[in-house]
XYZ file of C-alpha atoms in Angstrom:
518
model
C 0.000 0.000 0.000
C 2.776 2.380 -1.006
C 1.727 6.017 -1.396
C 3.889 8.270 -3.559
C 2.996 11.555 -1.918
C 4.950 14.784 -2.233
C 6.336 16.584 0.806
C 3.470 19.083 0.614
C 0.926 16.255 0.563
C 2.514 14.508 3.546
C 2.571 17.753 5.563
C -1.048 18.442 4.635
C -2.082 14.937 5.644
C -0.221 15.095 8.966
C -1.559 18.465 10.079
C -5.105 17.603 9.051
C -4.798 14.276 10.853
C -3.713 16.087 14.010
C -6.608 18.520 13.685
C -9.080 15.659 13.202
C -7.636 13.863 16.214
C -7.949 16.873 18.533
C -11.380 17.767 17.193
C -12.669 14.238 17.846
C -11.353 14.413 21.414
C -13.297 17.607 22.017
C -16.455 16.204 20.411
C -16.468 12.989 22.428
C -15.049 13.964 25.809
C -18.351 14.979 27.445
C -20.337 11.819 26.609
C -19.429 9.872 29.803
C -20.220 12.623 32.310
C -22.330 15.427 30.773
C -25.661 13.536 31.159
C -24.952 13.066 34.870
C -23.968 16.729 35.283
C -27.112 17.840 33.427
C -29.331 15.698 35.668
C -27.825 17.399 38.712
C -29.151 20.662 37.277
C -32.615 19.153 36.906
C -32.463 18.196 33.212
C -34.133 15.084 31.800
C -32.834 12.815 29.024
C -34.913 14.567 26.366
C -33.308 17.924 27.228
C -29.672 16.880 27.309
C -30.301 14.675 24.274
C -31.313 17.844 22.435
C -28.111 19.545 23.604
C -26.228 16.837 21.736
C -28.666 17.056 18.833
C -28.821 20.830 18.303
C -25.104 20.816 17.547
C -25.710 18.553 14.576
C -28.838 20.418 13.500
C -26.832 23.623 13.078
C -24.085 21.762 11.226
C -26.720 20.333 8.895
C -28.109 23.782 8.074
C -24.884 25.712 7.549
C -22.676 23.082 5.875
C -24.268 23.462 2.414
C -23.776 27.229 2.692
C -20.104 26.753 3.513
C -19.786 24.358 0.584
C -21.472 26.820 -1.776
C -19.170 29.740 -0.937
C -16.036 27.732 -0.250
C -14.197 28.939 -3.347
C -14.761 32.572 -2.330
C -13.767 32.099 1.308
C -10.918 29.657 0.677
C -10.512 26.213 2.272
C -7.616 27.251 4.514
C -9.424 30.306 5.900
C -12.558 28.284 6.541
C -10.561 25.431 8.062
C -8.674 27.618 10.551
C -11.645 29.793 11.468
C -13.615 26.664 12.200
C -10.983 25.172 14.509
C -10.513 28.432 16.428
C -14.277 28.796 16.953
C -14.660 25.164 18.041
C -11.772 25.261 20.512
C -13.025 28.468 22.140
C -16.524 27.041 22.490
C -15.212 23.854 24.100
C -13.451 25.875 26.793
C -16.597 27.910 27.459
C -18.660 24.724 27.695
C -16.490 23.738 30.658
C -17.821 26.700 32.639
C -21.422 25.477 32.594
C -21.182 23.726 35.955
C -20.809 27.152 37.560
C -24.197 28.301 36.207
C -26.901 28.035 38.901
C -30.390 26.873 38.077
C -31.890 24.565 35.488
C -33.099 27.171 32.960
C -29.877 29.172 32.760
C -27.778 25.989 32.521
C -29.717 24.408 29.667
C -30.061 27.727 27.773
C -26.337 28.473 27.825
C -25.606 24.854 26.915
C -27.690 25.308 23.756
C -26.068 28.668 22.880
C -22.496 27.424 23.256
C -23.199 24.237 21.319
C -24.707 26.274 18.466
C -21.583 28.451 18.221
C -19.381 25.367 18.433
C -21.407 23.804 15.622
C -20.788 26.801 13.355
C -17.052 26.286 13.773
C -17.160 22.529 13.444
C -19.168 22.672 10.211
C -16.616 25.047 8.705
C -13.737 22.790 9.730
C -15.300 19.600 8.362
C -16.480 21.064 5.051
C -13.075 22.594 4.358
C -11.176 19.447 5.338
C -13.103 17.175 2.957
C -12.570 19.652 0.132
C -8.839 19.859 0.795
C -8.648 16.051 0.665
C -10.285 15.932 -2.766
C -8.114 18.803 -4.056
C -4.770 17.582 -2.733
C -5.259 13.819 -3.255
C -7.430 13.392 -6.385
C -6.158 9.855 -7.089
C -6.405 8.573 -3.510
C -9.601 10.124 -2.177
C -10.877 7.039 -0.332
C -7.464 6.156 1.115
C -6.707 9.638 2.452
C -10.278 10.134 3.652
C -10.025 6.836 5.542
C -6.653 7.836 6.998
C -8.110 11.037 8.414
C -11.125 9.137 9.667
C -8.657 6.873 11.469
C -7.264 9.923 13.234
C -10.804 10.933 14.077
C -11.491 7.434 15.399
C -8.380 7.558 17.556
C -9.641 10.848 18.939
C -12.915 9.142 19.784
C -10.884 6.570 21.712
C -8.751 9.037 23.620
C -11.515 11.612 24.224
C -13.833 9.725 26.579
C -10.949 8.032 28.415
C -8.962 11.224 28.851
C -12.086 13.237 29.565
C -13.203 10.726 32.205
C -9.740 10.688 33.789
C -9.508 14.489 33.932
C -13.072 14.697 35.245
C -12.246 12.318 38.099
C -9.138 14.398 38.954
C -10.269 18.001 38.541
C -14.029 17.992 38.086
C -16.143 19.243 35.215
C -14.003 22.185 34.054
C -10.580 20.518 33.725
C -11.190 18.220 30.708
C -12.741 21.035 28.668
C -9.997 23.572 29.266
C -7.120 21.111 28.696
C -8.494 19.541 25.544
C -9.918 22.792 24.215
C -6.497 24.405 24.469
C -4.930 21.481 22.596
C -7.284 22.111 19.683
C -6.519 25.843 19.827
C -2.760 25.149 19.557
C -3.434 22.854 16.596
C -5.286 25.701 14.890
C -2.176 27.868 15.208
C -0.077 25.126 13.582
C -2.436 24.825 10.635
C -2.031 28.548 9.981
C 1.635 27.909 9.228
C 1.526 24.517 7.491
C -1.731 24.100 5.575
C -1.330 25.124 1.884
C -3.356 27.749 0.078
C -5.391 26.793 -2.965
C -5.844 29.094 -5.931
C -8.784 28.673 -8.240
C -9.213 29.425 -11.917
C -12.191 31.367 -13.230
C -13.790 28.108 -14.401
C -13.601 26.653 -10.890
C -15.319 29.738 -9.465
C -18.432 29.283 -11.591
C -21.392 27.658 -9.872
C -22.281 24.453 -11.694
C -24.950 22.865 -9.514
C -26.849 23.160 -6.266
C -27.281 20.778 -3.370
C -30.795 19.909 -4.522
C -29.526 19.156 -8.023
C -26.963 16.735 -6.610
C -29.569 15.027 -4.444
C -31.627 14.333 -7.566
C -28.884 11.926 -8.667
C -30.096 8.544 -7.317
C -26.625 7.224 -6.465
C -25.776 10.345 -4.451
C -29.128 10.249 -2.658
C -28.411 6.658 -1.583
C -25.088 7.821 -0.117
C -26.835 10.626 1.774
C -29.383 8.235 3.289
C -26.647 5.843 4.405
C -24.602 8.648 5.986
C -27.619 10.017 7.870
C -28.614 6.596 9.207
C -25.067 5.801 10.337
C -24.554 9.107 12.105
C -27.934 8.628 13.798
C -26.626 5.378 15.283
C -23.514 7.171 16.588
C -25.581 9.959 18.139
C -27.932 7.402 19.661
C -25.019 5.767 21.490
C -23.526 9.088 22.601
C -26.699 10.350 24.244
C -28.152 7.300 26.030
C -25.487 4.619 26.404
C -24.217 6.102 29.676
C -27.608 5.853 31.465
C -27.960 2.318 30.060
C -24.575 1.341 31.591
C -25.271 2.731 35.074
C -26.583 -0.668 36.128
C -22.973 -1.957 36.038
C -21.696 0.841 38.374
C -18.563 1.528 36.323
C -16.086 4.241 37.258
C -15.451 7.273 34.987
C -12.280 5.821 33.411
C -13.756 2.386 32.741
C -16.925 3.995 31.425
C -14.792 6.029 29.053
C -13.136 2.833 27.817
C -16.550 1.381 26.942
C -17.368 4.481 24.944
C -14.269 4.153 22.760
C -14.807 0.564 21.616
C -16.775 1.389 18.482
C -14.493 4.339 17.734
C -11.424 2.144 18.158
C -12.703 -0.506 15.766
C -13.628 2.269 13.351
C -10.118 3.710 13.529
C -8.435 0.358 12.926
C -10.601 -0.755 10.019
C -11.163 2.528 8.144
C -7.758 2.492 6.309
C -8.400 -1.070 5.131
C -11.815 -0.110 3.770
C -10.332 2.970 2.098
C -7.574 1.058 0.344
C -9.935 -1.673 -0.865
C -12.490 0.870 -2.122
C -9.811 2.773 -4.046
C -8.686 -0.454 -5.705
C -11.581 -2.707 -6.560
C -14.565 -2.915 -4.208
C -18.004 -1.519 -5.082
C -18.803 1.182 -2.482
C -22.528 0.419 -2.617
C -21.815 -3.174 -1.562
C -19.707 -1.817 1.309
C -22.701 0.298 2.335
C -24.996 -2.742 2.415
C -22.465 -4.711 4.454
C -21.995 -1.824 6.883
C -25.694 -1.255 7.494
C -26.239 -4.941 8.242
C -23.337 -4.957 10.715
C -24.883 -1.964 12.501
C -28.241 -3.770 12.700
C -26.655 -6.840 14.273
C -24.588 -4.685 16.619
C -27.646 -2.888 17.985
C -29.376 -6.215 18.500
C -26.666 -6.991 21.069
C -26.147 -3.557 22.667
C -29.649 -3.553 24.207
C -30.165 -6.367 23.660
C -33.396 -5.942 21.672
C -36.587 -7.124 23.405
C -37.057 -10.163 21.162
C -33.713 -11.569 22.367
C -34.596 -13.308 25.625
C -31.450 -12.396 27.520
C -30.417 -10.033 30.272
C -28.221 -7.057 29.549
C -24.603 -8.027 30.171
C -21.395 -6.090 29.692
C -20.186 -8.758 27.268
C -23.213 -8.313 25.003
C -22.812 -4.539 25.045
C -19.118 -4.784 24.086
C -19.888 -7.264 21.291
C -22.528 -4.933 19.891
C -20.184 -1.943 20.005
C -17.463 -3.884 18.143
C -19.888 -4.773 15.348
C -21.105 -1.186 15.323
C -17.536 0.014 14.777
C -17.064 -2.314 11.796
C -20.344 -1.112 10.323
C -19.790 2.630 10.605
C -16.312 2.292 9.066
C -17.738 0.486 6.030
C -20.491 3.051 5.453
C -18.697 6.325 6.191
C -15.510 5.572 4.256
C -17.399 4.448 1.154
C -19.973 7.229 1.147
C -17.786 10.277 0.490
C -15.767 8.874 -2.399
C -18.862 7.203 -3.844
C -20.870 10.449 -3.805
C -18.004 12.398 -5.366
C -17.362 9.905 -8.174
C -21.082 9.503 -8.873
C -21.578 13.258 -9.147
C -18.689 13.601 -11.597
C -19.980 10.674 -13.686
C -23.301 12.490 -13.993
C -21.707 15.544 -15.565
C -20.516 17.754 -12.691
C -17.038 19.187 -13.304
C -14.122 17.562 -11.526
C -13.072 20.755 -9.736
C -13.019 22.500 -6.368
C -16.639 23.606 -6.748
C -17.893 20.033 -6.899
C -15.581 19.008 -4.035
C -17.061 21.740 -1.865
C -20.577 20.773 -2.863
C -20.106 17.095 -1.984
C -18.222 18.026 1.203
C -21.127 20.188 2.306
C -23.553 17.413 1.425
C -21.590 14.813 3.421
C -21.269 17.080 6.460
C -24.897 18.178 6.298
C -26.382 14.695 5.997
C -24.078 13.354 8.701
C -25.198 16.200 10.946
C -28.851 15.540 10.161
C -28.502 11.943 11.324
C -26.486 13.001 14.345
C -29.308 15.395 15.246
C -32.029 12.777 14.815
C -30.089 10.106 16.714
C -29.669 11.748 20.139
C -32.949 13.674 19.913
C -35.036 10.575 19.213
C -32.989 8.398 21.567
C -33.581 10.766 24.481
C -37.316 10.787 23.856
C -37.494 7.002 23.400
C -35.321 6.401 26.469
C -37.778 8.358 28.619
C -40.753 6.620 26.980
C -39.896 2.947 26.423
C -36.361 2.458 27.743
C -33.050 1.732 26.027
C -33.699 -1.847 24.888
C -36.895 -1.101 22.975
C -35.525 2.157 21.580
C -32.736 0.300 19.705
C -35.424 -0.975 17.307
C -35.508 2.531 15.803
C -31.887 2.310 14.617
C -32.284 -1.303 13.467
C -35.353 -0.479 11.390
C -33.695 2.606 9.907
C -30.663 0.643 8.702
C -32.751 -2.192 7.333
C -34.584 0.336 5.157
C -31.290 1.791 3.885
C -29.916 -1.691 3.170
C -32.998 -2.683 1.154
C -32.998 0.566 -0.856
C -29.288 0.235 -1.632
C -29.674 -3.418 -2.622
C -32.533 -2.589 -5.000
C -30.490 0.235 -6.509
C -27.470 -2.015 -7.102
C -29.482 -4.845 -8.614
C -32.061 -2.900 -10.635
C -30.987 0.684 -11.282
C -27.199 0.734 -11.365
C -26.570 -0.908 -14.721
C -23.248 0.283 -16.075
C -23.407 1.821 -19.579
C -21.853 -0.160 -22.380
C -18.416 0.783 -23.611
C -18.128 3.021 -26.649
C -17.383 1.262 -29.919
C -15.539 2.894 -32.758
C -17.614 2.521 -35.924
C -15.768 1.916 -39.152
C -16.681 3.541 -42.448
C -18.206 0.259 -43.651
C -20.447 -0.278 -40.624
C -24.090 -0.835 -41.630
C -25.160 1.870 -39.157
C -23.493 4.471 -41.336
C -24.951 3.410 -44.686
C -27.150 5.950 -46.462
C -30.487 5.521 -48.155
C -28.775 4.348 -51.353
C -27.013 1.543 -49.397
C -23.741 3.368 -49.878
C -21.347 3.952 -47.032
C -20.823 7.473 -45.804
C -17.156 6.602 -45.789
C -17.289 6.176 -49.565
C -18.200 9.824 -49.943
C -15.519 11.289 -47.683
C -12.469 12.760 -49.425
C -9.643 15.069 -48.369
C -8.941 18.402 -49.949
C -5.508 19.874 -50.498
C -5.163 21.394 -47.004
C -6.051 18.178 -45.145
C -9.663 18.967 -44.243
C -12.262 16.204 -44.602
C -15.076 16.887 -47.045
C -18.017 14.634 -47.976
C -18.630 14.790 -51.695
C -22.342 14.004 -51.409
C -23.485 14.744 -47.875
C -21.660 18.074 -47.836
C -20.213 17.569 -44.355
C -17.034 19.564 -43.764
C -14.867 18.968 -40.668
C -11.974 21.372 -40.141
C -8.564 19.859 -39.491
C -8.323 21.434 -36.036
C -8.662 18.317 -33.934
C -6.092 16.780 -31.592
C -3.647 14.157 -32.764
C -4.973 10.621 -33.016
C -8.526 11.645 -33.944
C -8.119 12.185 -37.702
C -10.252 9.181 -38.614
C -13.238 9.990 -36.387
C -16.221 11.702 -37.914
C -17.176 13.456 -34.688
C -14.851 14.616 -31.938
C -15.888 15.277 -28.381
C -14.142 16.776 -25.400
C -14.737 17.203 -21.702
C -16.141 20.082 -19.710
C -12.639 21.486 -19.287
C -12.340 22.353 -22.988
C -15.673 24.038 -23.465
C -15.506 27.220 -25.578
C -11.934 26.569 -26.684
C -10.265 26.100 -30.056
C -11.341 22.437 -29.890
C -14.950 23.408 -30.568
C -15.916 22.094 -33.971
C -17.861 23.679 -36.802
C -20.068 21.960 -39.319
C -20.182 23.666 -42.711
C -23.331 22.950 -44.649
C -23.732 22.744 -48.414
C -25.888 25.826 -48.374
C -22.956 27.805 -47.053
C -24.289 28.388 -43.542
C -22.320 27.243 -40.544
C -23.604 25.560 -37.380
C -21.165 26.165 -34.536
C -21.042 23.172 -32.214
C -19.687 23.304 -28.674
C -19.714 20.643 -26.034
C -21.679 20.578 -22.817
C -20.296 19.188 -19.557
C -22.178 15.957 -20.262
C -20.127 13.712 -22.472
C -21.502 13.058 -25.928
C -23.975 15.947 -26.085
C -23.751 18.962 -28.328
C -24.810 22.551 -28.183
C -25.627 24.404 -31.344
C -26.791 27.868 -32.173
C -29.001 26.714 -35.032
C -30.607 23.652 -36.580
C -30.143 22.703 -40.225
C -31.047 19.625 -42.237
C -27.951 18.333 -43.945
C -28.253 17.737 -47.684
C -30.430 14.735 -48.436
C -29.056 12.416 -45.729
C -31.416 12.800 -42.800
C -28.683 14.160 -40.501
C -29.197 17.440 -38.666
C -27.435 19.527 -36.092
C -28.868 19.627 -32.580
C -30.216 22.913 -31.272
């Protein structure tokens, strides 16, 4: 698995990995002890579940906006501003225990989490875009590598947060880990490269709603949302579920990092395999099924006639980690490649669009997960509430399976048609190729059909009747012209979609039934 990266690419990967690691620590550190602290202030599970959920709701709303204006703001500016905002908010969140009263506590918790979400959305959207820009040939591998750093942060965060909480109380873990993220932000200012964009890259080519109309991308969005909902579900209500075992803060933190640890270890393997040969949609199906089985054990679900044991919970979390790695690693690269295959330009604008989509849909699921889990926990308990996540992933698995088997038929390969092919014969059963001759300057002229193709094409295409180019060559000297026998000219240029033509006029070509496309 050798990677021939340049020094700039290695430095970019290292600093972004460090930022992901520290950010994950700050995101996950409060899960083992914030619910208990909130209950001391008179909060119920529904309320502190919404504190977890509102963070993701804000990320969901603002991420597409960041993706839309990313080329104007700049990935590096957005990246660093996001980290600085997040780190400051984490430190402020550590002061909440000093707020007296239930109403003031829960209100300030919502306000700080909203501000933190604004920064986190900026950081995530910019980071995914930088990956696609800096590593165009290894998107899945590098994405998985950074997700490994994020997974390691999920491991260290709850353990370190629980340890610091047991030593210095509520404030200490937030100030220590928040400052570590702030220092990382200062390092990225010096190391992270700038990206310059051409005028073509600064043109808007599509909207988020346009991308979601592509069935393959919509499948990716559904899978991301369902997977993040399962993560948020665990974050908000696993700690109350584990109180029956009377675990200490450190050991409780260890339990919380099991799924993140498995995710961190397996994500690079998934990324490498997906870059090489494996169908990402099949990885999505496999991942959703693993999550379903994992949640059957975490409860366990009511139809499993067994008591809740620590062994069953750990087994479920391990399977959950395998599942989220399969889905999350495959989804970003799959959405990006699918969008490009459907005609979107392979440039920074599309990267920002897909980055915003990934972040937004992940945040939507992460909002639904803890919000619904808190409500269900208060209503029916943890074991019955796991059926929500299981049912959600079964739906995604079925939809993805139907898409792969029924709707995802690959188009046939293009075939070069010779001059004697029956498809090119005219009404007199004579080949079009029989009528094509060259004039003295090398241009191709049809003696009967009056088609004239200028000799302005690239090398190696002299024998093709029609030439086509990609979106990158639109409105250039490669645009062809079709001279008609009547003397008029139909200027043809090429749209971003391969194989389609734009024309300023429509003319019937002399007696052959061919016409330009308007």
